[in-house]
Amino acid sequence: MGLKLTDLDTEPGFERLVLAEDRDAGLRALICIHSTALGPAAGGCRMWPYASDADAIADVTRLARGMTFKNAMAGLGLGGGKSVIIGDARKDKTPQLMRAYGRAVDALKGTYYTAEDVGISPEDMAHAATETRYAVGLSAGSGDPSPWTAEGVFRCLKVGARDVFGSDDLTGRRVLVQGLGHVGFALAEKLHDAGATLIVTDIHDTALDAARDRLDAAICAPDAIFDQQIDIFAPCALGGVLTEDAVARLTARLVCGAANNQLATPGVADALRARQIAYLPDYVVNAGGIISVASEIHGQDDDWRRARLDKITDRVAEMLRRARQEDRSTVQIADAMVERMLAENTPA
């Protein structure tokens, strides 16, 4: 059969949604390009066993829009896109599948750059790169973006702590990290080194054991997150964890984490604001990974990456200040900033 690309209908405001299939390679993937107003779309590839096509489409479109906003706020000269491969990364992923995925990306002729996300490693992306020059985040290039994501979240968390608690000293602050993947564990290490008291949760016992043994972390059951007495909540797993019910139970005064799409619905931002819980929008604080990837796309070095991490923290400080002055949520402030950027770069 070989590779087959099918354009699917998508909601207004999105440029393209493509279904990529290669039965011989076991590939079934969705690639969504939200916007190229600021440059070619860029965003990671996630592999996940979605229960339905509708779930996969909802995830990839939400993530693609988030990448537009993330790339804009980080000043990367890139638009937003995302891809998902439908399947179990632990059982279904093969070099053949990744090469077929690379051919699908290449067929989009440079309108979308791909990199790794949940379920995809730099080694996997190297297989895709044999079929396209638009696969980045390679070990021989910018490498694993996870450490840069963790560093950006940590820097922003300290900005938030200074705003909420009057100091960015994290000594003794009770911080709950939800999700101990590459980014979550790296963030937990930074928090431990900064003197924070860690509580962690994850679905994998090996990660929990490592956090307990190496970081003196207390273990929390996944369904007991919102029963903990904490100062800061750092969601670093999958999205949608912050529902209105969860916010009603949350004891933290600051939310800052690496997970994408943390708010289950837009109204949750208002619920957080009503409870005077400072929320740092995920697409702003978790941009370190795409900054690393963008450095590879643009041929830049570590100094360029660090300068853009500084820009993120400046934006977070500005959002918090304006949210107080204008009596609006940080999400409203951040969204308005991005929408202005896009409007200024979209042809009339």
XYZ file of C-alpha atoms in Angstrom, residues 77-290:
214
model
C 10.128 32.684 14.521
C 8.073 29.489 14.223
C 4.417 28.596 13.853
C 2.567 25.843 15.649
C 1.958 22.215 14.760
C 1.833 18.807 16.381
C 1.588 15.157 15.439
C 0.352 12.007 17.136
C 1.034 8.418 16.203
C -1.840 6.186 17.264
C -0.445 3.170 19.092
C 1.315 1.871 22.183
C 4.917 3.108 22.144
C 6.042 0.153 24.258
C 4.633 -2.470 21.900
C 3.922 -0.977 18.471
C 6.867 1.322 17.774
C 9.445 0.096 15.230
C 12.167 1.707 13.098
C 10.012 0.939 10.047
C 7.067 2.819 11.560
C 9.254 5.824 12.368
C 10.691 5.902 8.848
C 7.162 5.890 7.438
C 6.323 8.758 9.778
C 9.383 10.602 8.448
C 8.092 10.200 4.898
C 4.753 11.678 5.967
C 6.475 14.718 7.470
C 8.608 15.125 4.352
C 5.504 15.133 2.166
C 4.440 18.383 3.881
C 7.437 20.080 2.205
C 8.850 22.002 5.162
C 5.616 23.451 6.492
C 6.064 21.320 9.636
C 9.161 20.421 11.685
C 8.803 17.445 14.021
C 10.644 16.454 17.200
C 10.120 14.045 20.077
C 7.346 14.157 22.651
C 5.662 11.557 24.871
C 6.567 8.043 23.728
C 9.190 9.197 21.204
C 12.943 9.379 21.855
C 15.822 11.087 20.001
C 16.742 7.628 18.703
C 13.227 7.193 17.286
C 13.440 10.610 15.667
C 16.753 9.592 14.080
C 14.887 6.867 12.165
C 12.392 9.466 10.927
C 15.294 11.714 9.939
C 16.514 9.131 7.422
C 13.426 10.053 5.370
C 13.181 13.814 5.973
C 15.331 16.796 6.866
C 12.420 18.214 8.855
C 12.965 15.886 11.847
C 14.906 17.623 14.634
C 15.782 17.111 18.293
C 18.346 14.515 17.239
C 21.173 13.283 19.452
C 23.631 14.585 16.856
C 21.824 17.936 16.768
C 20.192 19.742 19.687
C 19.653 16.433 21.529
C 16.982 15.530 24.064
C 14.929 18.701 24.725
C 13.721 17.479 28.138
C 16.503 19.102 30.221
C 15.791 22.452 28.592
C 12.073 22.092 29.289
C 12.780 21.307 32.942
C 15.159 24.259 33.240
C 12.567 26.644 31.788
C 9.819 25.397 34.114
C 12.147 25.687 37.117
C 13.104 29.262 36.246
C 9.462 30.255 35.793
C 8.462 28.504 39.037
C 10.992 30.656 40.890
C 9.537 33.803 39.297
C 6.090 32.679 40.421
C 7.320 31.905 43.929
C 8.831 35.367 44.230
C 5.518 36.913 43.201
C 3.341 34.729 45.452
C 5.524 34.185 48.518
C 7.737 37.268 48.346
C 10.907 35.243 47.749
C 12.192 32.748 45.200
C 13.928 30.772 47.971
C 12.328 27.324 47.782
C 13.836 25.986 51.000
C 11.127 24.084 52.852
C 8.442 24.805 50.248
C 6.196 21.784 49.807
C 6.072 21.041 46.074
C 4.038 18.234 44.522
C 5.373 16.998 41.179
C 2.821 14.968 39.235
C 4.538 12.796 36.620
C 8.168 11.659 36.717
C 9.024 11.303 33.057
C 12.160 12.862 31.603
C 10.978 16.400 32.333
C 9.196 15.758 35.620
C 12.124 13.921 37.164
C 14.621 16.553 35.992
C 12.402 19.250 37.519
C 12.165 17.271 40.769
C 15.960 17.088 40.900
C 16.233 20.858 40.526
C 13.627 21.413 43.229
C 15.408 19.015 45.575
C 18.717 20.806 45.001
C 16.954 24.106 45.765
C 15.830 22.790 49.158
C 12.161 22.093 48.416
C 10.251 19.386 50.277
C 9.102 17.029 47.529
C 5.928 15.005 47.152
C 5.721 12.985 43.938
C 3.261 10.807 42.101
C 3.549 8.653 39.005
C 2.021 5.490 37.547
C 5.433 3.760 37.360
C 6.920 2.324 40.554
C 10.499 2.519 39.276
C 10.255 6.302 38.933
C 8.728 6.610 42.399
C 11.456 4.434 43.918
C 14.150 6.573 42.293
C 12.566 9.800 43.572
C 12.265 8.401 47.096
C 15.818 7.063 47.178
C 17.626 9.898 45.403
C 15.508 12.950 46.236
C 14.042 12.078 49.661
C 10.600 12.495 48.115
C 7.372 11.438 49.780
C 5.091 9.295 47.618
C 1.504 10.240 46.889
C -1.139 8.071 45.211
C -2.338 9.565 41.884
C -5.884 9.921 43.193
C -4.743 11.705 46.362
C -3.019 14.699 44.744
C -5.601 17.221 45.831
C -5.684 15.947 49.416
C -2.089 17.069 50.066
C -1.093 20.199 51.957
C 1.294 21.885 49.524
C 2.628 25.287 48.504
C 3.250 24.608 44.818
C 1.704 22.141 42.371
C 3.796 21.110 39.345
C 1.721 19.036 36.884
C 4.133 17.215 34.549
C 1.977 14.342 33.245
C -0.772 14.468 30.618
C -3.237 17.340 30.345
C -6.637 18.104 31.800
C -5.691 17.539 35.439
C -7.047 20.884 36.633
C -10.826 20.625 36.732
C -13.081 22.960 38.666
C -13.521 20.257 41.328
C -9.756 19.806 41.580
C -9.214 23.548 41.948
C -11.783 23.659 44.753
C -9.653 21.114 46.653
C -6.200 22.403 45.718
C -4.198 23.780 48.650
C -1.289 25.170 46.595
C -0.950 28.903 46.026
C 1.065 28.468 42.824
C 0.673 26.127 39.837
C 3.621 25.783 37.477
C 4.372 22.592 35.560
C 5.490 21.085 32.279
C 2.302 19.278 31.203
C 0.507 20.606 28.128
C -3.145 21.705 28.362
C -3.373 21.506 32.143
C -6.774 23.224 32.319
C -9.652 20.824 31.641
C -11.797 23.735 30.406
C -11.099 27.454 29.825
C -13.270 28.349 32.833
C -10.783 26.709 35.200
C -8.508 29.752 34.806
C -11.214 31.879 36.401
C -11.707 29.316 39.177
C -7.995 29.474 39.991
C -8.080 33.265 39.984
C -11.143 33.317 42.242
C -9.241 31.237 44.789
C -6.181 33.490 44.451
C -4.048 30.636 43.127
C -1.393 31.917 40.738
C -1.388 29.876 37.538
C 1.501 30.126 35.092
C 0.155 29.103 31.650
C 1.757 25.855 30.539
C 2.481 26.957 26.989
C 4.625 29.777 28.347
C 6.619 27.973 31.030
C 7.265 24.672 29.220
C 8.794 26.196 26.089
C 12.372 25.178 26.926
C 12.156 22.024 24.835
C 10.959 23.753 21.699
